[in-house]
Amino acid sequence: MPYTAEVSVSHNTPACLLFLVDQSGSMQDPWGKNGKPKSEAVAIAINKLLDTVVLRCTKNEGVRDYFDVGVIGYGPGQTAKFAWLGKLCNSKLVSVSKLRDSAEIFTTKKKIDAGDGTLIEIPVEMPKWFDPVAEATTPMHQAFKLAAETLKDWIAQHPNSFPPVVFNITDGMPDDSAQAESEAGLLRNMATSDGNVLLFNVHISEKSGQEIAFPENENSLPDKFAQMLFRMSSNLPTPFRALASKDGPPIGENARGFLFNADAVKLIEFIDIGTRVQEIR
Amino acid sequence: MKDNNEVYLQARKFRIAKCNTPIQACEDAIGWNLKQGRFAVCDGATTSSYSAEWASLLADLFVECPPPDISPAGLQAWLDPIQKKWAQAIPWDKLDYFSKRKARTGAYATLAGMCLDPPTEFPNGRSGWVSEKIKTQISVVEDSCIFLLRNGAIARSWAYTQSSQFQGPPYAIGSLAEKNCQLATYWKTEQVHAQHGDLFIIATDAIAKFLLSRFEQDAQRWQQAREWLNDLLFIPDEKEAENRFDDFVNQRRSSQELRDDDVAIILLSFEKQGL
């Protein structure tokens, strides 16, 4: 059965997570209840995802390199390129240990309930690897092309690993939709012995309405950009569907890895790295 | 000297880490108390840190003093001393930013344990004649399992009964009190009368799933697994038994029948005849 390869350090079969981030000018538009620019919301989401990856791999002795990780930004200079900050600025795919060692820890403020209903601000340390950027157009097809070039080498080095998982986070207005769909198709056709590359799309949209996760068809989606991103998304593999269904309604056989204004952390938790436990509520 | 009302009881334990991993890094723990006839396996979660330490504390606690009360408050009172011990053993001041945050989220482990009732000392180390009228008190939390083999088949299993249930992350016992709100719901117990010829298997998830799959799918291959378990019990030399166990597990891992995960297993047989 595909998509069952063990993500293992001892067998040198890591998984690969590649994030493609829309950094085009439209990402300056406000989004969500607090009206922050989409680019800021996405930077927070990416840093949160990377933080989740590092924490998942952290053990007593340090970190276990279960994943190779990359972040590609597309927009500035009307091109696509790796978008790491600071120590990683010239890097492409990096191991989790490198990710952990290069985190910039900054202090921000978080509001919490003081216990009597009033809110107080407390300082909170947060890691970051990625800054918000919003300029120029949306060369999404170039991001898919760079992803394919990067993953070609990775697959050659890890032919029996769990296939790479690509997350494209965007507000969904590519320069050339047809070319983007075509390049996305080529990316999805790449494969390890355990299955094809998985392409998941996370749509950040200013359209109001409820979050949509793993839809089965495009008819229920609110606009043509969401529909295009749905078409570009991989079917959720059976093991992922089983996990997604465990605590919620059943996920249909035709469900795709597409999220509309929904949290993407869940998608990372689907990737199995040994004995896990339920999220404790 | 045996009389007609006695059975010959034998126990053996095996533990092996993931491939290419030293046994010191194994996060599955065994609790083993031959003076009281109490046994447990605990599977520490890979996704938490300090989980081997937590699994070991939990397994030892179970065999020293199983929970007298499995209400939510009773379980919390039972776990409290080892939760404190676990937190005190972490070198907090030496941990970096990520390790500290990870450790603060706690460690987790599933559990399968069995107590002979009344508490029964094994007269000759891991074996001996004991009263026939012996009961076993089974305790399980999620995918660490106990199987009762009777007449060559899995007659009963706790808590999972089908290999398809080993899917997705299980509920597990936490090293932080606030994470165990639902523990009483997942803690399953049952008292079972042991009979001549019974074999109890207490096993963590990977090997438990393998055994259930073989039993469900293929009579011949199930027979092979059963003979292997029997051999393991009756090989007199401990070291040879361990080698035989490791070889079998590694072969099954190579053929991908057995997931490459830590393994802990305890075998407990009730026979009419001893060695």
XYZ file of C-alpha atoms in Angstrom, chain A residues 5 16 41 57 65 89-90 103-104 145 152 206 228 234 251 253 258 265 278:
19
model
C 6.909 4.056 4.254
C 10.606 15.970 2.965
C -0.688 35.830 8.774
C 11.496 15.865 16.255
C 16.296 14.349 11.611
C 19.655 32.570 3.825
C 21.694 30.682 1.214
C 16.027 29.635 14.641
C 15.904 33.332 15.525
C 9.094 24.389 -11.196
C 14.250 15.561 -8.258
C -10.510 37.424 2.291
C -8.271 25.905 -9.324
C -3.473 15.696 -4.446
C -13.372 12.010 5.087
C -12.409 8.791 -0.788
C -7.002 21.492 0.140
C -0.663 22.176 11.225
C -3.567 11.526 20.532
